[in-house]
Amino acid sequence: MTVLWTSESATHATGGRTTKTWEATGVSIDTRTIAAGDLFVALKDIRDGHDFVKAAFTKGAAAALVSRVPEGLDETAPLLIVDDVLEALAGLGRAGRERTRARVIAITGSAGKTSTKDMMRDMLAGQGRVHAAEASYNNHWGVPLTLARMPADTDYAVIEIGMNAPGEIAPLARLARPHVAVVTTVAPAHLAAFEDISGIAHEKASIFEGVEPGGTAIYNADVETTPILATAASKCAKALSFGESEGADMRIDTVETSQEATVVRAHSSDETLLFKIGAPGRHFAMNALAALTAIRVAGADPALAAMNLGRWAPPAGRGTRETINLDAVDEHLTIDLIDDAFNANPASLKASLDVLAAATPKDGVGRVATGRRIAILGDMLELGPDAPTLHRAIADLPAIKNVARIHCVGPLMAELWDALPEQRRGEKAATAEDLARRAHTLVDAGDIVLVKGSKGSRISLVVEALRKLGQMAS
């Protein structure tokens, strides 16, 4: 494997001192997933990473980045000793960014940033060496870790940047130094840390502060805070907007969805675009248009990118669709599960409900004669004092009229349950564990089932319970 960091280069990047010579082929912050040859970074959170350094060496770590010699070890171990481990990780990220010739694209947004990042990674396949963040590594640990893991010969890098509080995005953007920066959307999310949605827009727009000289800012033209985004974007060398609004630089004309795909027609001032996405959803159309715009600006071939987009599927927990067979003998007794249990805010929940409303259940195959659209919803967290109101407002969405049963989990979703018409009310549960135990009573063959909620609601337990219905039948 290619050497990523030597003791000499890592010492220079961090300002620390090394106890001996070593070479690392990767960087890890978690002994559960560490690979032989990795540099283990002993970060401190709920647990102190120094307590796991011996375990990291047992699993083959090449060295450990520490602020002290861990208990049970001495300086005969390959240690890179620094004053502050997190600052040193940022130093590795900064050096990793400086030594690469890659064209860097950074993404943020209240919803869609991880899907858009994954889209871009897949769309750029075959156009050079592509490096992208794992999972949703987008915070003050994840961004420098992604940069520290970037090989020097990377051609394209896609960096996801998130936030939980004001002032977090700009420093990470300046660390990533993107040539292209994208704001997918601005919506109520993390409102507990902001006074209103304009505060969120200013924070998201601060990604443009890190754009390299001559770089491009890309932003959503369809949100109420577009003027805030446009003002911030105008400070970059070039600014482009995307969306359905008149005047958008990259404008969607039509979106057609089927059970398995989405077809989009769009245009700019000098070309017409027609592309397919390998998953249903209007929100995916918006993300894909942003991704195609960014890829083109970054110098990649948009035609090849569009071909790859047709084969793209969302990552697990972010709208993936699967069929679960409820009977080992009769292959027709199935449900379709839309697993969107990784995260939720009002904008992403609306998008998921639109996908559910457009899906077609199967009639005449289950105990209930008519196949149903069913939503199982967990609390949307970090919405601040307006959280109850935002949950009740879901009852007024047009898509709700096409959902037969809505099961609600948690104290906030109880607000939605109370606001629903009685005929659409499913079960109301205090916890996901409570509802998961009754999963077999919630669905019938022919149903299409959406499961959606913030990660902290643990609504993924219901997804697991539904999948086990298929395992029991096999």
PDB file of C-alpha atoms in Angstrom, residues 262-445:
ATOM      1  CA  THR A 262     -35.976  10.180 -11.655  1.00  0.00           C
ATOM      2  CA  VAL A 263     -35.603  11.866 -15.050  1.00  0.00           C
ATOM      3  CA  VAL A 264     -34.705  15.549 -15.106  1.00  0.00           C
ATOM      4  CA  ARG A 265     -34.709  18.108 -17.882  1.00  0.00           C
ATOM      5  CA  ALA A 266     -32.884  21.349 -17.117  1.00  0.00           C
ATOM      6  CA  HIS A 267     -31.141  24.162 -18.915  1.00  0.00           C
ATOM      7  CA  SER A 268     -28.589  26.903 -18.543  1.00  0.00           C
ATOM      8  CA  SER A 269     -27.980  29.901 -20.756  1.00  0.00           C
ATOM      9  CA  ASP A 270     -26.009  27.827 -23.254  1.00  0.00           C
ATOM     10  CA  GLU A 271     -27.171  24.209 -23.029  1.00  0.00           C
ATOM     11  CA  THR A 272     -30.017  21.803 -22.301  1.00  0.00           C
ATOM     12  CA  LEU A 273     -29.486  18.985 -19.826  1.00  0.00           C
ATOM     13  CA  LEU A 274     -31.328  15.670 -19.716  1.00  0.00           C
ATOM     14  CA  PHE A 275     -30.241  13.177 -17.097  1.00  0.00           C
ATOM     15  CA  LYS A 276     -31.502  10.230 -15.068  1.00  0.00           C
ATOM     16  CA  ILE A 277     -30.950   9.476 -11.382  1.00  0.00           C
ATOM     17  CA  GLY A 278     -31.040   5.882 -10.192  1.00  0.00           C
ATOM     18  CA  ALA A 279     -33.480   6.673  -7.364  1.00  0.00           C
ATOM     19  CA  PRO A 280     -36.910   8.344  -7.134  1.00  0.00           C
ATOM     20  CA  GLY A 281     -37.276  11.806  -5.603  1.00  0.00           C
ATOM     21  CA  ARG A 282     -37.586  15.470  -6.593  1.00  0.00           C
ATOM     22  CA  HIS A 283     -35.051  16.354  -3.894  1.00  0.00           C
ATOM     23  CA  PHE A 284     -32.528  14.061  -5.582  1.00  0.00           C
ATOM     24  CA  ALA A 285     -33.112  16.016  -8.793  1.00  0.00           C
ATOM     25  CA  MET A 286     -32.086  19.236  -7.068  1.00  0.00           C
ATOM     26  CA  ASN A 287     -29.024  17.643  -5.516  1.00  0.00           C
ATOM     27  CA  ALA A 288     -28.010  16.091  -8.824  1.00  0.00           C
ATOM     28  CA  LEU A 289     -28.267  19.414 -10.645  1.00  0.00           C
ATOM     29  CA  ALA A 290     -26.035  21.005  -8.011  1.00  0.00           C
ATOM     30  CA  ALA A 291     -23.586  18.094  -8.328  1.00  0.00           C
ATOM     31  CA  LEU A 292     -23.454  18.260 -12.122  1.00  0.00           C
ATOM     32  CA  THR A 293     -22.883  21.997 -11.957  1.00  0.00           C
ATOM     33  CA  ALA A 294     -20.025  21.589  -9.486  1.00  0.00           C
ATOM     34  CA  ILE A 295     -18.414  18.755 -11.441  1.00  0.00           C
ATOM     35  CA  ARG A 296     -18.466  20.747 -14.640  1.00  0.00           C
ATOM     36  CA  VAL A 297     -16.937  23.782 -12.937  1.00  0.00           C
ATOM     37  CA  ALA A 298     -14.252  21.548 -11.404  1.00  0.00           C
ATOM     38  CA  GLY A 299     -13.189  20.500 -14.902  1.00  0.00           C
ATOM     39  CA  ALA A 300     -14.560  16.953 -15.076  1.00  0.00           C
ATOM     40  CA  ASP A 301     -16.569  15.558 -17.984  1.00  0.00           C
ATOM     41  CA  PRO A 302     -20.283  16.186 -17.252  1.00  0.00           C
ATOM     42  CA  ALA A 303     -21.416  13.618 -19.840  1.00  0.00           C
ATOM     43  CA  LEU A 304     -19.511  10.803 -18.131  1.00  0.00           C
ATOM     44  CA  ALA A 305     -20.737  12.069 -14.771  1.00  0.00           C
ATOM     45  CA  ALA A 306     -24.353  11.985 -15.966  1.00  0.00           C
ATOM     46  CA  MET A 307     -23.940   8.389 -17.171  1.00  0.00           C
ATOM     47  CA  ASN A 308     -22.704   7.347 -13.716  1.00  0.00           C
ATOM     48  CA  LEU A 309     -25.566   9.245 -12.083  1.00  0.00           C
ATOM     49  CA  GLY A 310     -28.054   6.896 -13.719  1.00  0.00           C
ATOM     50  CA  ARG A 311     -26.585   4.050 -11.664  1.00  0.00           C
ATOM     51  CA  TRP A 312     -26.369   5.943  -8.380  1.00  0.00           C
ATOM     52  CA  ALA A 313     -28.382   4.847  -5.339  1.00  0.00           C
ATOM     53  CA  PRO A 314     -28.661   6.654  -2.002  1.00  0.00           C
ATOM     54  CA  PRO A 315     -26.568   5.368   0.905  1.00  0.00           C
ATOM     55  CA  ALA A 316     -28.077   3.226   3.647  1.00  0.00           C
ATOM     56  CA  GLY A 317     -30.551   5.081   5.827  1.00  0.00           C
ATOM     57  CA  ARG A 318     -30.940   7.975   3.409  1.00  0.00           C
ATOM     58  CA  GLY A 319     -33.802   6.868   1.219  1.00  0.00           C
ATOM     59  CA  THR A 320     -32.677   3.413   0.161  1.00  0.00           C
ATOM     60  CA  ARG A 321     -35.523   1.237  -1.075  1.00  0.00           C
ATOM     61  CA  GLU A 322     -35.690  -2.509  -0.603  1.00  0.00           C
ATOM     62  CA  THR A 323     -38.225  -5.317  -0.877  1.00  0.00           C
ATOM     63  CA  ILE A 324     -38.877  -7.516   2.142  1.00  0.00           C
ATOM     64  CA  ASN A 325     -40.502 -10.891   1.587  1.00  0.00           C
ATOM     65  CA  LEU A 326     -42.959 -11.700   4.374  1.00  0.00           C
ATOM     66  CA  ASP A 327     -43.541 -15.312   3.345  1.00  0.00           C
ATOM     67  CA  ALA A 328     -40.972 -17.978   2.492  1.00  0.00           C
ATOM     68  CA  VAL A 329     -43.384 -19.734   0.094  1.00  0.00           C
ATOM     69  CA  ASP A 330     -45.296 -16.938  -1.635  1.00  0.00           C
ATOM     70  CA  GLU A 331     -42.912 -14.483  -3.296  1.00  0.00           C
ATOM     71  CA  HIS A 332     -45.759 -12.018  -3.871  1.00  0.00           C
ATOM     72  CA  LEU A 333     -46.242 -11.340  -0.161  1.00  0.00           C
ATOM     73  CA  THR A 334     -43.808  -8.465   0.152  1.00  0.00           C
ATOM     74  CA  ILE A 335     -43.530  -4.935   1.445  1.00  0.00           C
ATOM     75  CA  ASP A 336     -41.370  -2.165   0.021  1.00  0.00           C
ATOM     76  CA  LEU A 337     -39.295  -0.405   2.684  1.00  0.00           C
ATOM     77  CA  ILE A 338     -37.924   3.114   2.243  1.00  0.00           C
ATOM     78  CA  ASP A 339     -35.161   3.411   4.835  1.00  0.00           C
ATOM     79  CA  ASP A 340     -34.580   7.106   5.543  1.00  0.00           C
ATOM     80  CA  ALA A 341     -33.827   6.716   9.234  1.00  0.00           C
ATOM     81  CA  PHE A 342     -30.446   8.429   9.421  1.00  0.00           C
ATOM     82  CA  ASN A 343     -31.620  12.003   9.953  1.00  0.00           C
ATOM     83  CA  ALA A 344     -34.612  14.322   9.640  1.00  0.00           C
ATOM     84  CA  ASN A 345     -35.653  17.950   9.546  1.00  0.00           C
ATOM     85  CA  PRO A 346     -38.814  19.527   8.091  1.00  0.00           C
ATOM     86  CA  ALA A 347     -37.326  19.887   4.599  1.00  0.00           C
ATOM     87  CA  SER A 348     -35.965  16.355   4.338  1.00  0.00           C
ATOM     88  CA  LEU A 349     -39.148  14.886   5.825  1.00  0.00           C
ATOM     89  CA  LYS A 350     -41.256  16.713   3.251  1.00  0.00           C
ATOM     90  CA  ALA A 351     -39.049  15.329   0.473  1.00  0.00           C
ATOM     91  CA  SER A 352     -39.351  11.782   1.817  1.00  0.00           C
ATOM     92  CA  LEU A 353     -43.119  12.033   2.167  1.00  0.00           C
ATOM     93  CA  ASP A 354     -43.308  13.253  -1.443  1.00  0.00           C
ATOM     94  CA  VAL A 355     -41.420  10.119  -2.530  1.00  0.00           C
ATOM     95  CA  LEU A 356     -43.793   7.936  -0.509  1.00  0.00           C
ATOM     96  CA  ALA A 357     -46.866   9.702  -1.906  1.00  0.00           C
ATOM     97  CA  ALA A 358     -45.665   9.105  -5.479  1.00  0.00           C
ATOM     98  CA  ALA A 359     -44.994   5.388  -4.914  1.00  0.00           C
ATOM     99  CA  THR A 360     -47.545   2.763  -5.962  1.00  0.00           C
ATOM    100  CA  PRO A 361     -48.503   0.014  -3.470  1.00  0.00           C
ATOM    101  CA  LYS A 362     -49.720  -3.430  -4.584  1.00  0.00           C
ATOM    102  CA  ASP A 363     -53.402  -4.201  -4.183  1.00  0.00           C
ATOM    103  CA  GLY A 364     -54.968  -7.585  -3.510  1.00  0.00           C
ATOM    104  CA  VAL A 365     -51.947  -9.416  -2.120  1.00  0.00           C
ATOM    105  CA  GLY A 366     -52.302  -8.966   1.635  1.00  0.00           C
ATOM    106  CA  ARG A 367     -54.884  -9.279   4.373  1.00  0.00           C
ATOM    107  CA  VAL A 368     -55.912  -5.705   3.611  1.00  0.00           C
ATOM    108  CA  ALA A 369     -57.320  -5.656   0.089  1.00  0.00           C
ATOM    109  CA  THR A 370     -55.745  -2.326  -0.809  1.00  0.00           C
ATOM    110  CA  GLY A 371     -51.996  -1.790  -0.577  1.00  0.00           C
ATOM    111  CA  ARG A 372     -51.167   1.175   1.621  1.00  0.00           C
ATOM    112  CA  ARG A 373     -48.613   3.931   1.926  1.00  0.00           C
ATOM    113  CA  ILE A 374     -47.434   3.927   5.533  1.00  0.00           C
ATOM    114  CA  ALA A 375     -45.142   6.395   7.290  1.00  0.00           C
ATOM    115  CA  ILE A 376     -43.347   5.576  10.539  1.00  0.00           C
ATOM    116  CA  LEU A 377     -41.908   8.827  11.856  1.00  0.00           C
ATOM    117  CA  GLY A 378     -39.544   9.578  14.739  1.00  0.00           C
ATOM    118  CA  ASP A 379     -38.848  12.946  16.332  1.00  0.00           C
ATOM    119  CA  MET A 380     -36.996  15.638  14.378  1.00  0.00           C
ATOM    120  CA  LEU A 381     -34.407  16.882  16.868  1.00  0.00           C
ATOM    121  CA  GLU A 382     -32.449  20.111  17.427  1.00  0.00           C
ATOM    122  CA  LEU A 383     -35.266  22.356  16.189  1.00  0.00           C
ATOM    123  CA  GLY A 384     -35.381  24.614  19.233  1.00  0.00           C
ATOM    124  CA  PRO A 385     -38.500  26.138  20.832  1.00  0.00           C
ATOM    125  CA  ASP A 386     -40.485  25.932  17.574  1.00  0.00           C
ATOM    126  CA  ALA A 387     -40.116  22.144  17.444  1.00  0.00           C
ATOM    127  CA  PRO A 388     -43.718  21.325  18.469  1.00  0.00           C
ATOM    128  CA  THR A 389     -45.115  23.745  15.867  1.00  0.00           C
ATOM    129  CA  LEU A 390     -42.846  22.372  13.139  1.00  0.00           C
ATOM    130  CA  HIS A 391     -43.972  18.832  13.924  1.00  0.00           C
ATOM    131  CA  ARG A 392     -47.667  19.757  13.863  1.00  0.00           C
ATOM    132  CA  ALA A 393     -47.168  21.524  10.518  1.00  0.00           C
ATOM    133  CA  ILE A 394     -46.287  18.209   8.852  1.00  0.00           C
ATOM    134  CA  ALA A 395     -50.021  17.373   8.985  1.00  0.00           C
ATOM    135  CA  ASP A 396     -50.679  20.159   6.453  1.00  0.00           C
ATOM    136  CA  LEU A 397     -48.290  18.861   3.787  1.00  0.00           C
ATOM    137  CA  PRO A 398     -50.065  17.817   0.554  1.00  0.00           C
ATOM    138  CA  ALA A 399     -48.356  14.407   0.588  1.00  0.00           C
ATOM    139  CA  ILE A 400     -50.083  13.474   3.838  1.00  0.00           C
ATOM    140  CA  LYS A 401     -53.370  13.050   1.953  1.00  0.00           C
ATOM    141  CA  ASN A 402     -51.821  10.104   0.093  1.00  0.00           C
ATOM    142  CA  VAL A 403     -50.550   8.306   3.210  1.00  0.00           C
ATOM    143  CA  ALA A 404     -52.962   5.786   4.703  1.00  0.00           C
ATOM    144  CA  ARG A 405     -51.383   5.421   8.159  1.00  0.00           C
ATOM    145  CA  ILE A 406     -48.843   7.498  10.038  1.00  0.00           C
ATOM    146  CA  HIS A 407     -47.247   5.927  13.110  1.00  0.00           C
ATOM    147  CA  CYS A 408     -45.537   8.429  15.410  1.00  0.00           C
ATOM    148  CA  VAL A 409     -42.636   7.848  17.793  1.00  0.00           C
ATOM    149  CA  GLY A 410     -41.505  10.254  20.503  1.00  0.00           C
ATOM    150  CA  PRO A 411     -42.892  13.282  22.347  1.00  0.00           C
ATOM    151  CA  LEU A 412     -42.471  15.659  19.403  1.00  0.00           C
ATOM    152  CA  MET A 413     -44.091  13.384  16.835  1.00  0.00           C
ATOM    153  CA  ALA A 414     -46.956  13.045  19.296  1.00  0.00           C
ATOM    154  CA  GLU A 415     -47.702  16.657  18.318  1.00  0.00           C
ATOM    155  CA  LEU A 416     -48.101  15.519  14.694  1.00  0.00           C
ATOM    156  CA  TRP A 417     -50.271  12.559  15.749  1.00  0.00           C
ATOM    157  CA  ASP A 418     -52.649  14.920  17.557  1.00  0.00           C
ATOM    158  CA  ALA A 419     -52.859  17.151  14.457  1.00  0.00           C
ATOM    159  CA  LEU A 420     -53.578  14.332  12.003  1.00  0.00           C
ATOM    160  CA  PRO A 421     -57.063  13.449  10.759  1.00  0.00           C
ATOM    161  CA  GLU A 422     -58.290  10.511  12.802  1.00  0.00           C
ATOM    162  CA  GLN A 423     -58.438   8.174   9.812  1.00  0.00           C
ATOM    163  CA  ARG A 424     -54.683   8.624   9.185  1.00  0.00           C
ATOM    164  CA  ARG A 425     -53.581   8.096  12.765  1.00  0.00           C
ATOM    165  CA  GLY A 426     -51.610   4.928  13.290  1.00  0.00           C
ATOM    166  CA  GLU A 427     -49.955   4.024  16.560  1.00  0.00           C
ATOM    167  CA  LYS A 428     -48.400   6.545  18.911  1.00  0.00           C
ATOM    168  CA  ALA A 429     -45.386   5.272  20.837  1.00  0.00           C
ATOM    169  CA  ALA A 430     -43.130   6.864  23.414  1.00  0.00           C
ATOM    170  CA  THR A 431     -39.981   5.198  22.087  1.00  0.00           C
ATOM    171  CA  ALA A 432     -38.747   3.425  18.978  1.00  0.00           C
ATOM    172  CA  GLU A 433     -38.195   0.297  21.061  1.00  0.00           C
ATOM    173  CA  ASP A 434     -41.903   0.235  21.920  1.00  0.00           C
ATOM    174  CA  LEU A 435     -42.961   0.435  18.279  1.00  0.00           C
ATOM    175  CA  ALA A 436     -40.276  -1.965  17.035  1.00  0.00           C
ATOM    176  CA  ARG A 437     -41.736  -4.696  19.235  1.00  0.00           C
ATOM    177  CA  ARG A 438     -45.011  -4.320  17.353  1.00  0.00           C
ATOM    178  CA  ALA A 439     -43.535  -4.059  13.864  1.00  0.00           C
ATOM    179  CA  HIS A 440     -45.398  -7.146  12.640  1.00  0.00           C
ATOM    180  CA  THR A 441     -48.736  -5.444  13.382  1.00  0.00           C
ATOM    181  CA  LEU A 442     -47.916  -2.272  11.425  1.00  0.00           C
ATOM    182  CA  VAL A 443     -47.587  -3.615   7.885  1.00  0.00           C
ATOM    183  CA  ASP A 444     -49.241  -5.953   5.418  1.00  0.00           C
ATOM    184  CA  ALA A 445     -48.186  -7.399   2.088  1.00  0.00           C
TER     185      ALA A 445
END
